[in-house]
Amino acid sequence: SLYPAPHYRAGIESIDGYNTLPPSLQRLVEACFVLETTDSRILAAYLKQKPAVIRMDFQKICTILGEKFALQKMHQPASPSREFA
């Protein structure tokens, strides 16, 4: 089945930015958890894709999550500086 067991779901959804991924990329993340691998050949067989497509999708995930983290970092309030007397 392409749907992860409930105990995997909590781990997957705890990934910051997971819900910003399109459904096809969410399925790839879920497959990584279910199969406990990031091997593109194994994932490709499981998802009925070509390994090259899986590798490109990993790049897309990195780009999407990287942009999300960069935006979060830009919008974080500056931490108060401590002055020593």
Tab-separated table of C-alpha atoms in Angstrom:
chain	number	residue	atom	x	y	z
A	1	SER	CA	0.000	0.000	0.000
A	2	LEU	CA	1.164	3.533	-0.707
A	3	TYR	CA	-0.330	4.801	2.526
A	4	PRO	CA	1.909	4.761	5.589
A	5	ALA	CA	0.842	3.159	8.834
A	6	PRO	CA	-0.535	5.580	11.445
A	7	HIS	CA	2.681	5.509	13.495
A	8	TYR	CA	4.628	6.720	10.448
A	9	ARG	CA	2.102	9.490	9.780
A	10	ALA	CA	3.005	11.360	12.990
A	11	GLY	CA	6.716	11.287	12.127
A	12	ILE	CA	6.092	12.394	8.571
A	13	GLU	CA	3.810	15.258	9.527
A	14	SER	CA	6.341	16.481	12.078
A	15	ILE	CA	8.692	17.384	9.211
A	16	ASP	CA	8.579	21.157	9.086
A	17	GLY	CA	7.242	22.109	5.678
A	18	TYR	CA	5.823	18.675	4.798
A	19	ASN	CA	2.358	20.095	4.179
A	20	THR	CA	3.776	22.650	1.742
A	21	LEU	CA	4.901	19.839	-0.567
A	22	PRO	CA	2.669	18.821	-3.478
A	23	PRO	CA	0.968	15.409	-3.075
A	24	SER	CA	3.412	13.615	-5.397
A	25	LEU	CA	6.364	14.745	-3.276
A	26	GLN	CA	4.501	13.903	-0.072
A	27	ARG	CA	4.124	10.346	-1.406
A	28	LEU	CA	7.881	10.164	-1.935
A	29	VAL	CA	8.547	11.298	1.653
A	30	GLU	CA	6.009	8.763	2.910
A	31	ALA	CA	7.638	5.990	0.869
A	32	CYS	CA	11.017	6.873	2.404
A	33	PHE	CA	9.544	6.390	5.866
A	34	VAL	CA	7.669	3.196	5.004
A	35	LEU	CA	10.632	1.559	3.254
A	36	GLU	CA	13.209	3.197	5.545
A	37	THR	CA	15.408	4.139	2.586
A	38	THR	CA	16.294	6.972	0.263
A	39	ASP	CA	17.664	4.621	-2.401
A	40	SER	CA	16.207	5.939	-5.662
A	41	ARG	CA	16.092	2.473	-7.265
A	42	ILE	CA	14.083	0.966	-4.418
A	43	LEU	CA	11.754	3.957	-4.218
A	44	ALA	CA	11.331	4.000	-7.987
A	45	ALA	CA	10.192	0.382	-8.005
A	46	TYR	CA	7.815	1.000	-5.082
A	47	LEU	CA	6.326	4.151	-6.628
A	48	LYS	CA	6.433	2.804	-10.196
A	49	GLN	CA	8.682	5.632	-11.359
A	50	LYS	CA	12.107	5.841	-12.950
A	51	PRO	CA	15.066	6.370	-10.571
A	52	ALA	CA	15.923	9.612	-12.395
A	53	VAL	CA	12.446	10.949	-11.594
A	54	ILE	CA	12.924	10.068	-7.918
A	55	ARG	CA	16.276	11.896	-7.857
A	56	MET	CA	14.706	14.979	-9.477
A	57	ASP	CA	11.871	14.848	-6.931
A	58	PHE	CA	14.403	14.778	-4.073
A	59	GLN	CA	15.925	17.937	-5.559
A	60	LYS	CA	12.471	19.550	-5.689
A	61	ILE	CA	11.874	18.648	-2.026
A	62	CYS	CA	15.202	20.206	-1.041
A	63	THR	CA	14.414	23.349	-3.016
A	64	ILE	CA	10.911	23.744	-1.580
A	65	LEU	CA	11.939	23.074	2.022
A	66	GLY	CA	15.104	25.159	1.639
A	67	GLU	CA	13.080	28.144	0.453
A	68	LYS	CA	10.628	27.684	3.309
A	69	PHE	CA	13.430	27.607	5.898
A	70	ALA	CA	15.120	30.644	4.341
A	71	LEU	CA	11.874	32.621	4.559
A	72	GLN	CA	11.333	31.533	8.157
A	73	LYS	CA	14.850	32.596	9.078
A	74	MET	CA	14.379	36.011	7.455
A	75	HIS	CA	11.183	36.623	9.429
A	76	GLN	CA	12.431	35.493	12.842
A	77	PRO	CA	12.698	38.312	15.336
A	78	ALA	CA	16.245	39.175	16.283
A	79	SER	CA	17.234	37.768	19.646
A	80	PRO	CA	17.749	40.423	22.288
A	81	SER	CA	21.390	41.215	22.917
A	82	ARG	CA	22.730	40.989	26.409
A	83	GLU	CA	24.724	43.861	27.759
A	84	PHE	CA	27.222	43.261	30.466
A	85	ALA	CA	27.977	46.014	32.965
